[in-house]
PDB file of C-alpha atoms in Angstrom:
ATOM      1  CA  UNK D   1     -10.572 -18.142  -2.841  1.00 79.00           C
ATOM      2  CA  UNK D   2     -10.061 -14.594  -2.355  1.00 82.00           C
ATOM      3  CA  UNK D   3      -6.330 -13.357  -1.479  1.00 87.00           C
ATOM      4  CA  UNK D   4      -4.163 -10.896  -1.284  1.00 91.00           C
ATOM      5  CA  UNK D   5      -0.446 -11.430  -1.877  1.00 93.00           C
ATOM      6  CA  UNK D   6       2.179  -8.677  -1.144  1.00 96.00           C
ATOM      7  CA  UNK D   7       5.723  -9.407  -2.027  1.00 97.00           C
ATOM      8  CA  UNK D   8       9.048  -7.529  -2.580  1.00 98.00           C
ATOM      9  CA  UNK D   9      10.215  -6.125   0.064  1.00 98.00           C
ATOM     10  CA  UNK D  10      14.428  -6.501   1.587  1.00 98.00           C
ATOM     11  CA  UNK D  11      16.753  -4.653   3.007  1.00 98.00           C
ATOM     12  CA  UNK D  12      17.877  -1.667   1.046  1.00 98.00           C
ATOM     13  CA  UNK D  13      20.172   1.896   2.542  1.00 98.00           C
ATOM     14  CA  UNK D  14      18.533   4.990   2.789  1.00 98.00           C
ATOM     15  CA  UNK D  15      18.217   6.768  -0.451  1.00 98.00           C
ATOM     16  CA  UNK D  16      17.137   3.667  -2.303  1.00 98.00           C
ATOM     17  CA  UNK D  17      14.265   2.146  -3.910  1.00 98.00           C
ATOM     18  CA  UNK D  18      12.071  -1.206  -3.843  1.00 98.00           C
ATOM     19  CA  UNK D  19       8.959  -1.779  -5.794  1.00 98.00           C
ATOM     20  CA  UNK D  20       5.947  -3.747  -4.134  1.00 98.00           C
ATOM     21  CA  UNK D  21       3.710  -6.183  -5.355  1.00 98.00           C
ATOM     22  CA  UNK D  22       0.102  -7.299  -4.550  1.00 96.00           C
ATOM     23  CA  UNK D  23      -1.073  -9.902  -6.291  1.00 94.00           C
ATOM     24  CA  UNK D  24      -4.703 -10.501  -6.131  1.00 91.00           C
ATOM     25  CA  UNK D  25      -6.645 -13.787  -6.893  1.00 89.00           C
ATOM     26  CA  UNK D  26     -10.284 -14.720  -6.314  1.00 88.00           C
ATOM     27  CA  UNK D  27     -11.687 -11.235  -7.957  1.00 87.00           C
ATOM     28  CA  UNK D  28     -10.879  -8.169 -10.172  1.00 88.00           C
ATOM     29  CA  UNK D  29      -8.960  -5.717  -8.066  1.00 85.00           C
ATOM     30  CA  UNK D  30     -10.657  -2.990 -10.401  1.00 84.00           C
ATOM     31  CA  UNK D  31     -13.986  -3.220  -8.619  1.00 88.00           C
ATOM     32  CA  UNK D  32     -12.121  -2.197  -5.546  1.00 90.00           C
ATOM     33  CA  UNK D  33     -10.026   0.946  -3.999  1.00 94.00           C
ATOM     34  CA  UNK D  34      -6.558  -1.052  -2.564  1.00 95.00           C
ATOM     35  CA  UNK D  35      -3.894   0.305  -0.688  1.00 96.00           C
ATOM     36  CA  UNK D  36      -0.952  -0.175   0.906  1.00 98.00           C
ATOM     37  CA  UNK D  37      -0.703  -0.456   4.842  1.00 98.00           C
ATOM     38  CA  UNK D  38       2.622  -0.913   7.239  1.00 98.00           C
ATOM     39  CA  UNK D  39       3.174  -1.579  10.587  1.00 97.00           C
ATOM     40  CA  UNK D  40       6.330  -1.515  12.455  1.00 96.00           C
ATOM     41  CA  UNK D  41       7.466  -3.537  15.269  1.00 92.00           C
ATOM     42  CA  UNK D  42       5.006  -1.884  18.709  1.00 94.00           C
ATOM     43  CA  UNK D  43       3.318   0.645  16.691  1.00 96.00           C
ATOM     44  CA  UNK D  44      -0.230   0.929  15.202  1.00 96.00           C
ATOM     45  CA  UNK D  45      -1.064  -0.235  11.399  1.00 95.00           C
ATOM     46  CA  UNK D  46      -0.519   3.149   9.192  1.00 97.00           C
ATOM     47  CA  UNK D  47      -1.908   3.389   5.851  1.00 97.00           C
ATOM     48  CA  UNK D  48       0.352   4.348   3.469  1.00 98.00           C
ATOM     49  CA  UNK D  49      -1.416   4.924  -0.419  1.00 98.00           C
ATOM     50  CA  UNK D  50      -4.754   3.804  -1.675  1.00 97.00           C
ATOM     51  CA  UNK D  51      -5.802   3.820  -5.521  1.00 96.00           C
ATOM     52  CA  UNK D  52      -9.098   3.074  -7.242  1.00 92.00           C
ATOM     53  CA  UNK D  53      -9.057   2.060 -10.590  1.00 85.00           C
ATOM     54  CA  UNK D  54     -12.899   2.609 -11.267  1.00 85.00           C
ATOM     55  CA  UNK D  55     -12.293   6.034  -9.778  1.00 87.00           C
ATOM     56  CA  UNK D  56      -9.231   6.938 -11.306  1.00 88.00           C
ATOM     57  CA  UNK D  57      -7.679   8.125  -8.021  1.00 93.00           C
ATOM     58  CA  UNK D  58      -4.967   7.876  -5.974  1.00 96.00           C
ATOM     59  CA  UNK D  59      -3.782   9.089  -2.482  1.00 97.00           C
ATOM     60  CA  UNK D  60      -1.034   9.196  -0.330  1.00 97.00           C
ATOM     61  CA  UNK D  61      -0.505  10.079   3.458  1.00 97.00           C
ATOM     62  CA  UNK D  62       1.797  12.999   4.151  1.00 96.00           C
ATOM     63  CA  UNK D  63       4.497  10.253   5.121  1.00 96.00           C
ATOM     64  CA  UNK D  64       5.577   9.212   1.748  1.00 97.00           C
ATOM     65  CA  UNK D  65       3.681  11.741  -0.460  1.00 97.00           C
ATOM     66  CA  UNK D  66       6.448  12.449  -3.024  1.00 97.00           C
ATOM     67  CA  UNK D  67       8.508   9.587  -2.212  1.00 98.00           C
ATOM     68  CA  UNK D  68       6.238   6.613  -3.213  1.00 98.00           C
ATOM     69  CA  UNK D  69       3.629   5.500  -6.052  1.00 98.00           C
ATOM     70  CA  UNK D  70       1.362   3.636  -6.342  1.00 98.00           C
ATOM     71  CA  UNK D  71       0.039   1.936  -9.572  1.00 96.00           C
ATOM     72  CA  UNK D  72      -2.070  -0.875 -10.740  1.00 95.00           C
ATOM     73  CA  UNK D  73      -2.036  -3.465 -13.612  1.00 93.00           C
ATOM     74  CA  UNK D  74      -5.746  -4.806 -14.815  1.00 91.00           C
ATOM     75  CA  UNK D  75      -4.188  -7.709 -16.628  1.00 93.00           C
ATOM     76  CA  UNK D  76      -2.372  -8.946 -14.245  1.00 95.00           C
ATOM     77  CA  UNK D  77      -4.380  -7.943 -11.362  1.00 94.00           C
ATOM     78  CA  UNK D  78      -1.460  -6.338  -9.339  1.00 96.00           C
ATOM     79  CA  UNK D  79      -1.627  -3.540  -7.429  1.00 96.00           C
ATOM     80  CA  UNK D  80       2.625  -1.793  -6.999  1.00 97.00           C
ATOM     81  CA  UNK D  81       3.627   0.592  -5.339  1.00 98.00           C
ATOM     82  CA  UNK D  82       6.828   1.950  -5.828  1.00 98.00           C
ATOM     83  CA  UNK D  83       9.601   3.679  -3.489  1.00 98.00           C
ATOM     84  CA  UNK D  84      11.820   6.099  -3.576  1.00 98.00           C
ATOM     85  CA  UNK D  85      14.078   7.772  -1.608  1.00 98.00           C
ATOM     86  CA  UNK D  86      13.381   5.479   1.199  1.00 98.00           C
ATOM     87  CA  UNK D  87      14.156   6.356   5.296  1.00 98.00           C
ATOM     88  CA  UNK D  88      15.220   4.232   7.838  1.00 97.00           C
ATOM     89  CA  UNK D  89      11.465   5.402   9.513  1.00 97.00           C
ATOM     90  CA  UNK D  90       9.798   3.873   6.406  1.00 98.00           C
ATOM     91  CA  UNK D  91      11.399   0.060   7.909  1.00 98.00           C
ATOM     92  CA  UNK D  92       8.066  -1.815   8.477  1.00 98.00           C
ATOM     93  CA  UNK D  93       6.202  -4.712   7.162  1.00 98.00           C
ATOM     94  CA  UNK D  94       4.009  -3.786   4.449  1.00 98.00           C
ATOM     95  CA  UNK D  95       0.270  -5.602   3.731  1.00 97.00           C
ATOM     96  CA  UNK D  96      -2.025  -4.867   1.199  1.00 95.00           C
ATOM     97  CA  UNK D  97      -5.761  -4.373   1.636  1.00 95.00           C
ATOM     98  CA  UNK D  98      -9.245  -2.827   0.996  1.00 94.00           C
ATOM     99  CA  UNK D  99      -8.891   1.287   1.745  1.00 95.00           C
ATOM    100  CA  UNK D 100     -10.598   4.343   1.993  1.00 95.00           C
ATOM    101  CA  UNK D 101      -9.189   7.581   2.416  1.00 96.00           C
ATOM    102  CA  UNK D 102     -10.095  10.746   4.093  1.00 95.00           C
ATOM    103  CA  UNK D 103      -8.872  14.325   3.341  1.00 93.00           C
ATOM    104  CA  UNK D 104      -8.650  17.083   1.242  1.00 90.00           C
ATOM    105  CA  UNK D 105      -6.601  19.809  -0.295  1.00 87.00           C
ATOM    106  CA  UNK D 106      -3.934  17.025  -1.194  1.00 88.00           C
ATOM    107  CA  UNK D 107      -3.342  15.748   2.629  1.00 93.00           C
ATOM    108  CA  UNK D 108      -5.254  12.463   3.320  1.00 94.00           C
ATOM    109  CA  UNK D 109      -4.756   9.713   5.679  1.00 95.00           C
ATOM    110  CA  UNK D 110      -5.508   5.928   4.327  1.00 97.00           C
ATOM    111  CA  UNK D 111      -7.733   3.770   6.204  1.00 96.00           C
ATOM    112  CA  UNK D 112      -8.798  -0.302   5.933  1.00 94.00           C
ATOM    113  CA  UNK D 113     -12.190  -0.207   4.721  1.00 93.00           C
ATOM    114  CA  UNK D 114     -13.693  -3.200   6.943  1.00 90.00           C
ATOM    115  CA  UNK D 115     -16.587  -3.421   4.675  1.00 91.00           C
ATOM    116  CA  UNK D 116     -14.454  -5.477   2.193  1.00 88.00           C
ATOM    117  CA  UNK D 117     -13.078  -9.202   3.359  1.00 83.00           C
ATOM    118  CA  UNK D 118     -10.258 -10.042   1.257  1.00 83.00           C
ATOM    119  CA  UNK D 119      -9.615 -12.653   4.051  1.00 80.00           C
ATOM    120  CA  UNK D 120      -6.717 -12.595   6.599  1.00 81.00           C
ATOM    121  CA  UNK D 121      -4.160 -10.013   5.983  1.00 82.00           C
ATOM    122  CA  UNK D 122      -0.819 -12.634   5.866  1.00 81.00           C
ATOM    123  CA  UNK D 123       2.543 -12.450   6.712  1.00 85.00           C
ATOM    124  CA  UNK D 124       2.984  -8.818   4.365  1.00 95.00           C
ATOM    125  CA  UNK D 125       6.636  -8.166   3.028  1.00 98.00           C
ATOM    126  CA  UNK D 126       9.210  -6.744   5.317  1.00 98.00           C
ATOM    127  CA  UNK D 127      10.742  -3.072   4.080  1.00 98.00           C
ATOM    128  CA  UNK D 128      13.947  -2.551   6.066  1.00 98.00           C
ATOM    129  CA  UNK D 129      15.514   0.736   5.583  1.00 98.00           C
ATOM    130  CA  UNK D 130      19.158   1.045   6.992  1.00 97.00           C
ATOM    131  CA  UNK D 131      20.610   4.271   7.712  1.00 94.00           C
TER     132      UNK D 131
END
């Protein structure tokens, strides 16, 4: 079965840092570009970082450029994406997924790439930032 399983998010004050997880079963996340997506409560999904292992690339929206990133681990086939300095506007549940990106000169914007089914999204992991 393919999955995608994103875990580690909590509740942490501005200024401070979590670390992601997305665990991937059913495949080899290295033939894919994943990413990291978040949505917060009445607002569109936004996608946050994308990284392709075969590629040797990674992006970043303007959001959290500087702030967060994101890594990978073949062996244990876990995609992380790290944050720092974290804002009370970065509070959102935060899925993992199949991404694309579009952009250049450093400013991109991360989309789903529908072409890939890694099956439902889930429940994601909740990021709350307070102030």
């Amino acid at each position: 079965e393919v999955q995608l399983q994103a875990s580690g998010g909590g509740l942490v004050q501005a200024g401070g840092s979590l670390r992601l997880s997305c665990a991937a079963s059913g495949f080899p996340l290295d033939v894919y570009a994943v990413g990291w997506f978040r949505q917060a409560p009445g607002q569109e999904r936004e996608g946050v970082s994308c990284i392709s292992n075969s590629e040797g690339t990674s992006y970043y929206s303007d959001s959290v450029k500087g702030r967060f990133t994101i890594s990978s681990d073949s062996r244990k086939n876990t995609v992380y994406l790290q944050m720092n300095n974290l804002k009370p506007e970065d509070t959102a549940t935060y899925y993992c997924g199949a991404c694309f990106v579009h952009g250049s000169d450093d400013h991109y914007t991360v989309h789903v790439d529908t072409r890939v089914d890694f099956g439902p999204w889930g429940q994601g992991t909740l990021v709350t930032v307070s102030s």
